[in-house]
mmCIF file of C-alpha atoms and ligand atoms in Angstrom:
data_model
loop_
_atom_site.group_PDB
_atom_site.id
_atom_site.type_symbol
_atom_site.label_atom_id
_atom_site.label_comp_id
_atom_site.label_asym_id
_atom_site.label_seq_id
_atom_site.Cartn_x
_atom_site.Cartn_y
_atom_site.Cartn_z
ATOM 1 C CA MET A 897 -21.136 78.972 -129.654
ATOM 2 C CA SER A 898 -23.599 78.141 -126.884
ATOM 3 C CA THR A 899 -23.381 76.791 -123.364
ATOM 4 C CA ASN A 900 -25.233 73.706 -124.645
ATOM 5 C CA GLU A 901 -21.922 72.740 -126.302
ATOM 6 C CA LYS A 902 -18.742 72.006 -124.372
ATOM 7 C CA LEU A 903 -16.808 75.286 -124.320
ATOM 8 C CA SER A 904 -13.252 76.251 -123.449
ATOM 9 C CA LEU A 905 -13.224 79.359 -121.243
ATOM 10 C CA LEU A 906 -10.369 81.441 -119.844
ATOM 11 C CA VAL A 907 -10.947 82.966 -116.395
ATOM 12 C CA CYS A 908 -8.502 85.747 -115.567
ATOM 13 C CA GLY A 909 -8.434 86.268 -111.827
ATOM 14 C CA GLY A 910 -9.845 82.795 -111.199
ATOM 15 C CA ALA A 911 -8.125 82.463 -107.811
ATOM 16 C CA GLY A 912 -10.006 85.457 -106.412
ATOM 17 C CA TYR A 913 -13.403 85.731 -104.766
ATOM 18 C CA ILE A 914 -15.661 86.045 -107.808
ATOM 19 C CA GLY A 915 -13.278 84.253 -110.209
ATOM 20 C CA SER A 916 -13.020 81.085 -108.094
ATOM 21 C CA HIS A 917 -16.813 80.772 -107.892
ATOM 22 C CA MET A 918 -16.927 81.305 -111.656
ATOM 23 C CA ALA A 919 -14.259 78.667 -112.395
ATOM 24 C CA ARG A 920 -16.206 76.200 -110.285
ATOM 25 C CA MET A 921 -19.531 76.960 -111.970
ATOM 26 C CA ILE A 922 -17.949 76.592 -115.430
ATOM 27 C CA ALA A 923 -16.390 73.241 -114.524
ATOM 28 C CA GLU A 924 -19.608 72.001 -112.911
ATOM 29 C CA ALA A 925 -21.528 72.976 -116.066
ATOM 30 C CA GLY A 926 -19.258 70.586 -118.000
ATOM 31 C CA HIS A 927 -17.028 73.133 -119.748
ATOM 32 C CA GLN A 928 -13.254 73.313 -119.840
ATOM 33 C CA VAL A 929 -11.770 76.056 -117.664
ATOM 34 C CA THR A 930 -8.309 77.644 -117.611
ATOM 35 C CA VAL A 931 -7.481 79.995 -114.746
ATOM 36 C CA PHE A 932 -4.890 82.763 -115.163
ATOM 37 C CA ASP A 933 -3.921 84.594 -111.978
ATOM 38 C CA ASN A 934 -0.837 86.251 -110.454
ATOM 39 C CA LEU A 935 -1.924 85.174 -106.940
ATOM 40 C CA SER A 936 -1.316 88.713 -105.651
ATOM 41 C CA THR A 937 -4.724 88.824 -103.973
ATOM 42 C CA GLY A 938 -6.094 85.416 -105.026
ATOM 43 C CA HIS A 939 -5.632 82.140 -103.146
ATOM 44 C CA SER A 940 -3.905 78.996 -104.408
ATOM 45 C CA GLU A 941 -6.307 76.986 -102.175
ATOM 46 C CA ALA A 942 -9.184 78.233 -104.358
ATOM 47 C CA LEU A 943 -7.630 76.701 -107.498
ATOM 48 C CA LYS A 944 -9.580 73.468 -107.521
ATOM 49 C CA TRP A 945 -11.169 73.676 -110.938
ATOM 50 C CA GLY A 946 -9.468 73.402 -114.309
ATOM 51 C CA ARG A 947 -5.961 74.163 -115.490
ATOM 52 C CA PHE A 948 -3.964 76.921 -113.763
ATOM 53 C CA ILE A 949 -1.439 79.268 -115.366
ATOM 54 C CA LYS A 950 0.376 81.663 -113.059
ATOM 55 C CA GLY A 951 1.018 85.005 -114.676
ATOM 56 C CA ASP A 952 0.478 88.742 -114.562
ATOM 57 C CA LEU A 953 -1.606 90.662 -117.080
ATOM 58 C CA ARG A 954 0.944 93.472 -117.001
ATOM 59 C CA ASN A 955 3.449 91.069 -118.666
ATOM 60 C CA PRO A 956 2.417 90.298 -122.250
ATOM 61 C CA GLU A 957 4.750 87.230 -122.282
ATOM 62 C CA ASP A 958 2.806 85.730 -119.355
ATOM 63 C CA ILE A 959 -0.461 86.162 -121.211
ATOM 64 C CA GLU A 960 1.019 84.620 -124.319
ATOM 65 C CA ARG A 961 1.687 81.436 -122.296
ATOM 66 C CA ALA A 962 -2.012 81.229 -121.489
ATOM 67 C CA PHE A 963 -3.020 81.563 -125.151
ATOM 68 C CA ASP A 964 -0.216 79.594 -126.790
ATOM 69 C CA GLY A 965 -1.544 76.235 -127.992
ATOM 70 C CA SER A 966 -5.031 76.860 -126.534
ATOM 71 C CA SER A 967 -8.193 77.980 -128.178
ATOM 72 C CA TYR A 968 -10.823 79.731 -126.097
ATOM 73 C CA ASP A 969 -14.449 80.373 -126.914
ATOM 74 C CA ALA A 970 -14.614 83.317 -124.508
ATOM 75 C CA VAL A 971 -12.586 85.149 -121.867
ATOM 76 C CA PHE A 972 -13.931 86.218 -118.448
ATOM 77 C CA HIS A 973 -11.916 88.963 -116.784
ATOM 78 C CA PHE A 974 -12.001 89.267 -112.985
ATOM 79 C CA SER A 975 -8.373 90.354 -112.388
ATOM 80 C CA ALA A 976 -8.496 93.800 -110.865
ATOM 81 C CA LEU A 977 -7.597 95.877 -107.867
ATOM 82 C CA ILE A 978 -10.956 96.739 -106.298
ATOM 83 C CA VAL A 979 -10.567 98.799 -103.129
ATOM 84 C CA VAL A 980 -12.069 102.239 -103.667
ATOM 85 C CA SER A 981 -10.138 104.023 -100.878
ATOM 86 C CA GLU A 982 -6.819 102.447 -101.960
ATOM 87 C CA SER A 983 -7.434 103.623 -105.526
ATOM 88 C CA VAL A 984 -7.600 107.209 -104.265
ATOM 89 C CA GLU A 985 -4.147 106.780 -102.653
ATOM 90 C CA LYS A 986 -2.495 104.682 -105.403
ATOM 91 C CA PRO A 987 -3.953 105.680 -108.769
ATOM 92 C CA PHE A 988 -0.925 104.410 -110.730
ATOM 93 C CA ASP A 989 -1.399 100.868 -109.390
ATOM 94 C CA TYR A 990 -5.081 100.957 -110.315
ATOM 95 C CA TYR A 991 -4.586 102.269 -113.853
ATOM 96 C CA ASP A 992 -1.604 99.964 -114.427
ATOM 97 C CA ASN A 993 -3.386 96.806 -113.233
ATOM 98 C CA ASN A 994 -6.899 97.531 -114.364
ATOM 99 C CA VAL A 995 -6.305 99.439 -117.599
ATOM 100 C CA THR A 996 -2.858 98.388 -118.927
ATOM 101 C CA GLY A 997 -3.452 94.769 -117.831
ATOM 102 C CA THR A 998 -6.786 94.636 -119.649
ATOM 103 C CA MET A 999 -5.292 96.241 -122.783
ATOM 104 C CA ASN A 1000 -2.633 93.510 -122.831
ATOM 105 C CA LEU A 1001 -5.291 90.833 -122.467
ATOM 106 C CA LEU A 1002 -7.343 92.309 -125.316
ATOM 107 C CA GLN A 1003 -4.214 92.363 -127.531
ATOM 108 C CA ALA A 1004 -3.643 88.661 -126.878
ATOM 109 C CA MET A 1005 -7.282 87.955 -127.714
ATOM 110 C CA ARG A 1006 -6.893 89.812 -131.015
ATOM 111 C CA ARG A 1007 -3.663 87.959 -131.840
ATOM 112 C CA HIS A 1008 -5.370 84.617 -131.201
ATOM 113 C CA SER A 1009 -8.728 85.530 -132.769
ATOM 114 C CA VAL A 1010 -10.733 85.104 -129.564
ATOM 115 C CA ASN A 1011 -13.746 87.317 -130.053
ATOM 116 C CA SER A 1012 -15.963 87.099 -126.944
ATOM 117 C CA PHE A 1013 -15.151 88.934 -123.734
ATOM 118 C CA VAL A 1014 -17.028 89.282 -120.447
ATOM 119 C CA PHE A 1015 -15.793 92.245 -118.433
ATOM 120 C CA SER A 1016 -16.313 92.828 -114.715
ATOM 121 C CA SER A 1017 -17.273 96.469 -114.437
ATOM 122 C CA THR A 1018 -18.839 98.113 -111.437
ATOM 123 C CA ALA A 1019 -21.614 100.327 -110.128
ATOM 124 C CA ALA A 1020 -18.784 102.687 -109.172
ATOM 125 C CA VAL A 1021 -18.889 103.971 -112.803
ATOM 126 C CA TYR A 1022 -22.105 105.851 -111.914
ATOM 127 C CA GLY A 1023 -20.829 108.072 -109.082
ATOM 128 C CA ASP A 1024 -23.376 110.053 -107.071
ATOM 129 C CA PRO A 1025 -26.835 108.742 -107.941
ATOM 130 C CA VAL A 1026 -29.302 111.043 -109.664
ATOM 131 C CA MET A 1027 -32.029 108.384 -109.712
ATOM 132 C CA ASP A 1028 -33.258 106.029 -106.972
ATOM 133 C CA MET A 1029 -32.950 102.896 -109.049
ATOM 134 C CA ILE A 1030 -29.861 103.115 -111.231
ATOM 135 C CA SER A 1031 -30.381 101.896 -114.778
ATOM 136 C CA GLU A 1032 -27.662 101.538 -117.399
ATOM 137 C CA GLU A 1033 -28.739 104.963 -118.745
ATOM 138 C CA HIS A 1034 -27.660 106.720 -115.528
ATOM 139 C CA PRO A 1035 -24.915 109.341 -116.158
ATOM 140 C CA LEU A 1036 -21.392 107.963 -115.866
ATOM 141 C CA ALA A 1037 -19.423 110.030 -113.357
ATOM 142 C CA PRO A 1038 -17.114 107.835 -111.233
ATOM 143 C CA LEU A 1039 -15.960 109.365 -107.948
ATOM 144 C CA ASN A 1040 -12.620 107.582 -107.715
ATOM 145 C CA PRO A 1041 -9.734 106.114 -109.781
ATOM 146 C CA TYR A 1042 -11.131 102.584 -109.315
ATOM 147 C CA GLY A 1043 -14.419 103.515 -110.979
ATOM 148 C CA ARG A 1044 -12.592 105.470 -113.675
ATOM 149 C CA SER A 1045 -10.280 102.523 -114.439
ATOM 150 C CA LYS A 1046 -13.364 100.383 -115.122
ATOM 151 C CA LEU A 1047 -15.116 103.075 -117.154
ATOM 152 C CA PHE A 1048 -12.030 103.568 -119.375
ATOM 153 C CA ILE A 1049 -12.110 99.870 -120.271
ATOM 154 C CA GLU A 1050 -15.840 100.035 -120.975
ATOM 155 C CA GLN A 1051 -15.163 102.855 -123.445
ATOM 156 C CA ILE A 1052 -12.260 100.942 -125.001
ATOM 157 C CA LEU A 1053 -14.585 97.956 -125.499
ATOM 158 C CA GLN A 1054 -16.984 100.205 -127.407
ATOM 159 C CA ASP A 1055 -14.136 101.311 -129.700
ATOM 160 C CA TYR A 1056 -12.978 97.697 -130.139
ATOM 161 C CA ALA A 1057 -16.481 96.568 -131.057
ATOM 162 C CA THR A 1058 -16.609 99.228 -133.780
ATOM 163 C CA ALA A 1059 -13.066 98.812 -135.108
ATOM 164 C CA TYR A 1060 -12.290 95.128 -134.545
ATOM 165 C CA GLY A 1061 -15.721 93.551 -134.183
ATOM 166 C CA LEU A 1062 -14.932 92.369 -130.626
ATOM 167 C CA ASN A 1063 -18.068 91.109 -128.879
ATOM 168 C CA SER A 1064 -18.327 91.912 -125.192
ATOM 169 C CA VAL A 1065 -20.639 92.029 -122.230
ATOM 170 C CA ARG A 1066 -19.826 94.586 -119.548
ATOM 171 C CA PHE A 1067 -21.368 93.727 -116.203
ATOM 172 C CA ARG A 1068 -21.772 96.551 -113.726
ATOM 173 C CA TYR A 1069 -21.748 94.698 -110.423
ATOM 174 C CA PHE A 1070 -23.403 96.190 -107.413
ATOM 175 C CA ASN A 1071 -22.184 94.637 -104.122
ATOM 176 C CA ALA A 1072 -21.053 91.032 -104.554
ATOM 177 C CA ALA A 1073 -21.705 89.086 -101.356
ATOM 178 C CA GLY A 1074 -22.097 85.599 -99.896
ATOM 179 C CA ALA A 1075 -20.224 82.383 -100.576
ATOM 180 C CA HIS A 1076 -20.767 79.051 -102.264
ATOM 181 C CA PRO A 1077 -23.565 77.358 -100.271
ATOM 182 C CA ASP A 1078 -21.347 74.345 -99.444
ATOM 183 C CA GLY A 1079 -18.964 76.689 -97.573
ATOM 184 C CA THR A 1080 -15.761 75.419 -99.241
ATOM 185 C CA ILE A 1081 -14.923 78.638 -101.102
ATOM 186 C CA GLY A 1082 -15.757 82.184 -100.079
ATOM 187 C CA GLU A 1083 -14.635 85.762 -99.671
ATOM 188 C CA ALA A 1084 -11.149 86.268 -98.212
ATOM 189 C CA HIS A 1085 -9.474 89.610 -98.794
ATOM 190 C CA ASN A 1086 -6.407 90.734 -96.892
ATOM 191 C CA PRO A 1087 -6.951 93.238 -95.419
ATOM 192 C CA GLU A 1088 -10.720 92.751 -95.529
ATOM 193 C CA THR A 1089 -12.443 96.000 -96.485
ATOM 194 C CA HIS A 1090 -15.964 94.799 -97.358
ATOM 195 C CA LEU A 1091 -18.925 95.303 -95.080
ATOM 196 C CA ILE A 1092 -20.485 91.833 -94.722
ATOM 197 C CA PRO A 1093 -17.180 89.990 -94.107
ATOM 198 C CA ASN A 1094 -16.157 92.663 -91.594
ATOM 199 C CA ILE A 1095 -19.463 92.339 -89.743
ATOM 200 C CA LEU A 1096 -19.050 88.548 -89.560
ATOM 201 C CA LEU A 1097 -15.374 88.731 -88.595
ATOM 202 C CA SER A 1098 -16.175 91.177 -85.797
ATOM 203 C CA SER A 1099 -18.779 88.779 -84.422
ATOM 204 C CA ILE A 1100 -16.454 85.750 -84.675
ATOM 205 C CA ASP A 1101 -13.410 87.534 -83.231
ATOM 206 C CA GLN A 1102 -14.965 89.417 -80.329
ATOM 207 C CA GLY A 1103 -11.899 91.676 -79.952
ATOM 208 C CA ARG A 1104 -12.449 93.129 -83.407
ATOM 209 C CA ARG A 1105 -15.103 95.879 -83.397
ATOM 210 C CA LEU A 1106 -16.864 96.852 -86.581
ATOM 211 C CA LYS A 1107 -16.230 100.367 -87.890
ATOM 212 C CA ILE A 1108 -19.072 102.115 -89.697
ATOM 213 C CA PHE A 1109 -17.731 104.706 -92.129
ATOM 214 C CA GLY A 1110 -19.942 107.811 -92.091
ATOM 215 C CA GLN A 1111 -23.230 108.561 -90.356
ATOM 216 C CA ASP A 1112 -24.330 111.778 -92.100
ATOM 217 C CA TYR A 1113 -25.076 110.557 -95.606
ATOM 218 C CA PRO A 1114 -28.351 111.806 -97.182
ATOM 219 C CA THR A 1115 -30.034 108.418 -96.539
ATOM 220 C CA PRO A 1116 -32.878 107.545 -94.117
ATOM 221 C CA ASP A 1117 -30.545 106.492 -91.250
ATOM 222 C CA GLY A 1118 -27.436 108.422 -92.375
ATOM 223 C CA THR A 1119 -25.430 105.322 -93.388
ATOM 224 C CA CYS A 1120 -24.633 104.229 -96.958
ATOM 225 C CA VAL A 1121 -27.170 102.160 -98.865
ATOM 226 C CA ARG A 1122 -26.034 99.287 -101.104
ATOM 227 C CA ASP A 1123 -27.577 96.515 -103.208
ATOM 228 C CA TYR A 1124 -26.147 93.085 -102.253
ATOM 229 C CA ILE A 1125 -26.099 90.396 -104.912
ATOM 230 C CA HIS A 1126 -25.127 86.775 -104.278
ATOM 231 C CA ILE A 1127 -21.896 85.535 -105.822
ATOM 232 C CA GLN A 1128 -23.613 82.509 -107.421
ATOM 233 C CA ASP A 1129 -26.135 84.846 -109.076
ATOM 234 C CA LEU A 1130 -23.344 87.025 -110.454
ATOM 235 C CA CYS A 1131 -21.664 83.941 -111.903
ATOM 236 C CA SER A 1132 -24.811 82.533 -113.502
ATOM 237 C CA ALA A 1133 -25.206 85.831 -115.400
ATOM 238 C CA HIS A 1134 -21.732 85.313 -116.912
ATOM 239 C CA LEU A 1135 -22.700 81.979 -118.421
ATOM 240 C CA ALA A 1136 -25.859 83.585 -119.807
ATOM 241 C CA ALA A 1137 -23.633 86.308 -121.327
ATOM 242 C CA VAL A 1138 -21.757 83.729 -123.401
ATOM 243 C CA ASP A 1139 -25.028 82.614 -124.993
ATOM 244 C CA TYR A 1140 -26.109 86.228 -125.409
ATOM 245 C CA MET A 1141 -22.937 87.144 -127.329
ATOM 246 C CA SER A 1142 -23.487 84.225 -129.695
ATOM 247 C CA ARG A 1143 -26.830 85.805 -130.674
ATOM 248 C CA ASN A 1144 -25.889 89.495 -130.406
ATOM 249 C CA ASN A 1145 -22.775 91.074 -131.873
ATOM 250 C CA GLY A 1146 -21.234 94.232 -130.447
ATOM 251 C CA THR A 1147 -20.801 95.404 -126.866
ATOM 252 C CA HIS A 1148 -23.588 95.319 -124.282
ATOM 253 C CA CYS A 1149 -23.771 96.474 -120.687
ATOM 254 C CA PHE A 1150 -25.948 95.149 -117.878
ATOM 255 C CA ASN A 1151 -26.370 96.025 -114.234
ATOM 256 C CA LEU A 1152 -26.261 93.087 -111.841
ATOM 257 C CA GLY A 1153 -28.027 93.722 -108.548
ATOM 258 C CA ASN A 1154 -31.096 92.614 -106.607
ATOM 259 C CA GLY A 1155 -32.870 95.961 -106.830
ATOM 260 C CA GLN A 1156 -33.160 96.334 -103.070
ATOM 261 C CA GLY A 1157 -31.161 98.843 -101.042
ATOM 262 C CA PHE A 1158 -29.996 98.146 -97.474
ATOM 263 C CA SER A 1159 -28.284 100.671 -95.211
ATOM 264 C CA ILE A 1160 -25.254 99.586 -93.204
ATOM 265 C CA LEU A 1161 -27.403 99.529 -90.051
ATOM 266 C CA GLU A 1162 -29.964 97.313 -91.812
ATOM 267 C CA VAL A 1163 -27.226 94.906 -92.931
ATOM 268 C CA ILE A 1164 -25.973 94.776 -89.333
ATOM 269 C CA ASP A 1165 -29.499 93.945 -88.098
ATOM 270 C CA ALA A 1166 -29.890 91.183 -90.688
ATOM 271 C CA ALA A 1167 -26.475 89.746 -89.764
ATOM 272 C CA SER A 1168 -27.361 89.846 -86.036
ATOM 273 C CA GLU A 1169 -30.453 87.750 -86.807
ATOM 274 C CA VAL A 1170 -28.391 85.217 -88.758
ATOM 275 C CA ILE A 1171 -25.676 84.974 -86.094
ATOM 276 C CA GLY A 1172 -28.036 85.225 -83.121
ATOM 277 C CA ARG A 1173 -25.887 87.901 -81.453
ATOM 278 C CA LYS A 1174 -25.673 91.698 -81.359
ATOM 279 C CA ILE A 1175 -22.870 93.298 -83.376
ATOM 280 C CA GLN A 1176 -20.795 95.937 -81.589
ATOM 281 C CA TYR A 1177 -19.780 98.907 -83.712
ATOM 282 C CA ASP A 1178 -18.305 102.401 -83.665
ATOM 283 C CA PHE A 1179 -18.897 105.238 -86.089
ATOM 284 C CA GLU A 1180 -15.834 106.520 -87.972
ATOM 285 C CA PRO A 1181 -15.460 109.363 -90.493
ATOM 286 C CA ALA A 1182 -16.757 108.625 -94.000
ATOM 287 C CA ARG A 1183 -14.372 106.827 -96.397
ATOM 288 C CA ALA A 1184 -13.042 108.766 -99.403
ATOM 289 C CA GLY A 1185 -14.828 107.984 -102.671
ATOM 290 C CA ASP A 1186 -17.960 106.269 -101.228
ATOM 291 C CA SER A 1187 -21.302 106.975 -102.892
ATOM 292 C CA PRO A 1188 -24.281 107.412 -100.508
ATOM 293 C CA ARG A 1189 -26.617 105.050 -102.332
ATOM 294 C CA LEU A 1190 -26.138 102.464 -105.108
ATOM 295 C CA VAL A 1191 -29.211 100.389 -105.944
ATOM 296 C CA ALA A 1192 -29.614 98.624 -109.274
ATOM 297 C CA ASP A 1193 -32.362 98.575 -111.799
ATOM 298 C CA SER A 1194 -31.377 95.204 -113.342
ATOM 299 C CA SER A 1195 -34.432 94.843 -115.535
ATOM 300 C CA ARG A 1196 -32.312 94.791 -118.699
ATOM 301 C CA ALA A 1197 -30.358 91.708 -117.523
ATOM 302 C CA LEU A 1198 -33.565 90.005 -116.372
ATOM 303 C CA LYS A 1199 -35.241 90.590 -119.714
ATOM 304 C CA GLU A 1200 -32.421 90.281 -122.253
ATOM 305 C CA LEU A 1201 -30.245 87.630 -120.633
ATOM 306 C CA GLY A 1202 -33.148 85.694 -119.147
ATOM 307 C CA TRP A 1203 -31.174 85.908 -115.891
ATOM 308 C CA LYS A 1204 -32.950 85.172 -112.629
ATOM 309 C CA PRO A 1205 -31.159 85.686 -109.303
ATOM 310 C CA ALA A 1206 -31.801 82.781 -106.931
ATOM 311 C CA TYR A 1207 -30.930 84.664 -103.719
ATOM 312 C CA ALA A 1208 -33.282 87.597 -103.228
ATOM 313 C CA ASP A 1209 -33.189 87.580 -99.422
ATOM 314 C CA LEU A 1210 -30.340 89.428 -97.681
ATOM 315 C CA ARG A 1211 -30.441 87.050 -94.678
ATOM 316 C CA GLU A 1212 -29.965 84.080 -96.968
ATOM 317 C CA ILE A 1213 -26.984 85.786 -98.635
ATOM 318 C CA ILE A 1214 -25.449 86.528 -95.228
ATOM 319 C CA GLU A 1215 -26.084 82.925 -94.094
ATOM 320 C CA THR A 1216 -23.913 81.551 -96.909
ATOM 321 C CA ALA A 1217 -21.174 84.077 -96.047
ATOM 322 C CA TYR A 1218 -21.384 83.118 -92.348
ATOM 323 C CA ARG A 1219 -21.048 79.408 -93.163
ATOM 324 C CA TRP A 1220 -17.754 80.243 -94.919
ATOM 325 C CA HIS A 1221 -16.424 82.700 -92.342
ATOM 326 C CA LYS A 1222 -17.006 80.302 -89.426
ATOM 327 C CA SER A 1223 -14.336 77.961 -90.839
ATOM 328 C CA PRO A 1224 -12.607 79.477 -93.863
ATOM 329 C CA ALA A 1225 -10.348 77.108 -95.824
ATOM 330 C CA TYR A 1226 -7.939 79.986 -96.592
HETATM 331 N N1 LIG B 520 -18.282 99.808 -94.691
HETATM 332 C C1 LIG B 520 -18.225 100.050 -93.341
HETATM 333 N N2 LIG B 520 -17.380 99.292 -92.588
HETATM 334 C C2 LIG B 520 -16.587 98.335 -93.110
HETATM 335 C C3 LIG B 520 -16.660 98.091 -94.496
HETATM 336 C C4 LIG B 520 -17.519 98.863 -95.262
HETATM 337 O O1 LIG B 520 -18.916 100.932 -92.827
HETATM 338 O O2 LIG B 520 -15.830 97.685 -92.370
HETATM 339 C C5 LIG B 520 -19.229 100.595 -95.498
HETATM 340 C C6 LIG B 520 -18.581 101.337 -96.649
HETATM 341 O O3 LIG B 520 -18.108 102.602 -96.242
HETATM 342 C C7 LIG B 520 -19.730 101.411 -97.650
HETATM 343 C C8 LIG B 520 -20.521 100.114 -97.390
HETATM 344 O O4 LIG B 520 -20.143 99.690 -96.083
HETATM 345 O O5 LIG B 520 -20.550 102.478 -97.340
HETATM 346 C C9 LIG B 520 -20.186 99.013 -98.356
HETATM 347 O O6 LIG B 520 -18.775 98.902 -98.415
HETATM 348 P P1 LIG B 520 -18.008 97.727 -99.168
HETATM 349 O O7 LIG B 520 -16.542 97.990 -99.005
HETATM 350 O O8 LIG B 520 -18.523 96.415 -98.713
HETATM 351 O O9 LIG B 520 -18.451 97.912 -100.664
HETATM 352 P P2 LIG B 520 -18.371 99.202 -101.603
HETATM 353 O O10 LIG B 520 -19.781 99.600 -101.865
HETATM 354 O O11 LIG B 520 -17.444 100.237 -101.105
HETATM 355 O O12 LIG B 520 -17.639 98.596 -102.863
HETATM 356 C C10 LIG B 520 -18.183 97.537 -103.606
HETATM 357 C C11 LIG B 520 -17.052 96.843 -104.335
HETATM 358 C C12 LIG B 520 -16.383 97.820 -105.242
HETATM 359 C C13 LIG B 520 -17.408 98.454 -106.139
HETATM 360 C C14 LIG B 520 -18.558 99.029 -105.371
HETATM 361 C C15 LIG B 520 -19.629 99.509 -106.301
HETATM 362 O O13 LIG B 520 -16.109 96.356 -103.431
HETATM 363 O O14 LIG B 520 -15.442 97.122 -106.000
HETATM 364 O O15 LIG B 520 -19.097 98.028 -104.522
HETATM 365 O O16 LIG B 520 -20.843 99.523 -105.674
HETATM 366 F F1 LIG B 520 -16.873 99.459 -106.833
#
């Protein structure tokens, strides 16, 4: 199996932010794509590529409909609840969706002998950083149920590789950002909790002031530092993972980030330059479960996957997001 051949790929969560960009990239690379999504947080307007099956991973019968009569070369799994603070308040929802849902999906894969899985994990599995640049060897100590839900699945994938020979790539995303450069699909969460969209929305809707959560973190300016990686770069790594699994059995994990940390105030400055206007903000208490600094050492993905991010400049990433947010299609 290689991306030089025409593949059939299942994208769970393909109506969401990362999943819709992935479905598009798969289709544009000439492969066949099937999207499975319950549309709880995804958007039907983003379903422009491939076949769509509406269903919920918590219902095994729904998943069976996606597998029945189809044969997939690999499964990409983007369906998850992702809001750190919400996971602290609603742990059942997070474990039910993110853990039980994934277990059901893996069962269906076993039943239908689909043996390649790309899992969206997160930098939140690391918790408080004990090194400046976080490599995959960093201790795993998630600070919240969201991070734990992802780590549990990572551990399950290790057991499945040993017992059932399931091949998988686990991607630990740092902060996904930006939108497709043509501005027709982008990031649209409701409510929006992510920094870059909230900065842009506050500049577009002048009545909406940006809140900065926490100003006393142990960072140079007291605000949290993150590593922003463009959505198209995240997606290109997933296609590389399919090739990688055809050459390497077992389970493998890779960080996906740019390797550059930006504080919230630095992101605001970069966004002001892109927009050509100052951003008004207020400081609020820190959010529960936030880590002060998450910056990736992605050298393993660069070397082993032959992955090369195309968007290294934060301003360029914000520009693509701004293009989308000025006139979002949904
Ligand atoms: N922030 C604000 N104001 C906002 C939104 C965010 O100050 O309106 C702050 C947050 O407190 C945090 C930083 O900006 O310090 C980045 O916040 P995001 O919500 O954009 O991203 P997170 O780093 O919290 O979370 C993202 C993904 C998670 C993932 C995590 C791992 O959304 O799924 O990265 O790094 F777990």
